[in-house]
Amino acid sequence: MRIADSLLEYACHYAEDNGFDYIEGYPSDGTFDVRNCGGTDSMYIKRGFQIIKTGDRIIARKRIGESD
């Protein structure tokens, strides 16, 4: 497992253990940009996140408790 995958997995578990309803991230579209430090959209998709594209940004959102 890569570092970003491990961090995302930890964040999901942390959110669930601490009673959060949703978790949200801001992945890149695969192109490098200094603003895109949230990992790739594929690692969020793999964990069951909903991908929302808004203009030039991508939002990855998941309701806590939904299966990975």
PDB file of C-alpha atoms in Angstrom, residues 11-61:
ATOM      1  CA  ALA A  11      -8.530   9.217   7.805  1.00  0.00           C
ATOM      2  CA  CYS A  12     -11.603   7.088   7.010  1.00  0.00           C
ATOM      3  CA  HIS A  13     -11.152   4.990  10.159  1.00  0.00           C
ATOM      4  CA  TYR A  14     -10.484   8.078  12.276  1.00  0.00           C
ATOM      5  CA  ALA A  15     -13.640   9.782  11.000  1.00  0.00           C
ATOM      6  CA  GLU A  16     -15.741   6.698  11.680  1.00  0.00           C
ATOM      7  CA  ASP A  17     -14.262   6.161  15.163  1.00  0.00           C
ATOM      8  CA  ASN A  18     -14.938   9.793  16.079  1.00  0.00           C
ATOM      9  CA  GLY A  19     -18.559  10.046  14.941  1.00  0.00           C
ATOM     10  CA  PHE A  20     -18.205  12.016  11.721  1.00  0.00           C
ATOM     11  CA  ASP A  21     -21.027  11.726   9.169  1.00  0.00           C
ATOM     12  CA  TYR A  22     -18.947  12.402   6.043  1.00  0.00           C
ATOM     13  CA  ILE A  23     -15.347  12.575   4.933  1.00  0.00           C
ATOM     14  CA  GLU A  24     -14.210  14.710   2.034  1.00  0.00           C
ATOM     15  CA  GLY A  25     -11.015  15.023   0.023  1.00  0.00           C
ATOM     16  CA  TYR A  26      -9.779  16.999  -2.933  1.00  0.00           C
ATOM     17  CA  PRO A  27      -7.914  14.685  -5.320  1.00  0.00           C
ATOM     18  CA  SER A  28      -6.074  15.629  -8.463  1.00  0.00           C
ATOM     19  CA  ASP A  29      -7.231  14.776 -11.942  1.00  0.00           C
ATOM     20  CA  GLY A  30      -3.935  13.023 -12.627  1.00  0.00           C
ATOM     21  CA  THR A  31      -1.984  16.073 -13.725  1.00  0.00           C
ATOM     22  CA  PHE A  32       0.607  17.541 -11.407  1.00  0.00           C
ATOM     23  CA  ASP A  33      -0.089  20.917  -9.871  1.00  0.00           C
ATOM     24  CA  VAL A  34       1.171  22.293  -6.550  1.00  0.00           C
ATOM     25  CA  ARG A  35      -2.478  22.629  -5.416  1.00  0.00           C
ATOM     26  CA  ASN A  36      -3.124  18.922  -6.052  1.00  0.00           C
ATOM     27  CA  CYS A  37      -1.673  17.236  -2.999  1.00  0.00           C
ATOM     28  CA  GLY A  38      -4.750  15.173  -2.081  1.00  0.00           C
ATOM     29  CA  GLY A  39      -3.841  12.049  -4.023  1.00  0.00           C
ATOM     30  CA  THR A  40      -5.454  10.741  -7.182  1.00  0.00           C
ATOM     31  CA  ASP A  41      -9.161  10.317  -7.788  1.00  0.00           C
ATOM     32  CA  SER A  42      -8.677   6.560  -8.339  1.00  0.00           C
ATOM     33  CA  MET A  43      -7.650   5.964  -4.732  1.00  0.00           C
ATOM     34  CA  TYR A  44     -10.862   7.642  -3.544  1.00  0.00           C
ATOM     35  CA  ILE A  45     -13.002   5.703  -6.028  1.00  0.00           C
ATOM     36  CA  LYS A  46     -11.407   2.473  -4.785  1.00  0.00           C
ATOM     37  CA  ARG A  47     -12.636   3.337  -1.274  1.00  0.00           C
ATOM     38  CA  GLY A  48     -16.203   4.104  -2.335  1.00  0.00           C
ATOM     39  CA  PHE A  49     -16.068   7.901  -2.470  1.00  0.00           C
ATOM     40  CA  GLN A  50     -18.476   9.784  -4.720  1.00  0.00           C
ATOM     41  CA  ILE A  51     -16.551  11.952  -7.193  1.00  0.00           C
ATOM     42  CA  ILE A  52     -18.004  15.403  -7.860  1.00  0.00           C
ATOM     43  CA  LYS A  53     -16.458  17.626 -10.522  1.00  0.00           C
ATOM     44  CA  THR A  54     -16.985  21.355 -10.067  1.00  0.00           C
ATOM     45  CA  GLY A  55     -15.292  23.481 -12.682  1.00  0.00           C
ATOM     46  CA  ASP A  56     -11.575  22.799 -12.368  1.00  0.00           C
ATOM     47  CA  ARG A  57     -11.816  21.047  -8.966  1.00  0.00           C
ATOM     48  CA  ILE A  58     -12.662  17.514  -7.947  1.00  0.00           C
ATOM     49  CA  ILE A  59     -14.363  16.754  -4.646  1.00  0.00           C
ATOM     50  CA  ALA A  60     -14.377  13.209  -3.269  1.00  0.00           C
ATOM     51  CA  ARG A  61     -17.082  12.662  -0.636  1.00  0.00           C
TER      52      ARG A  61
END
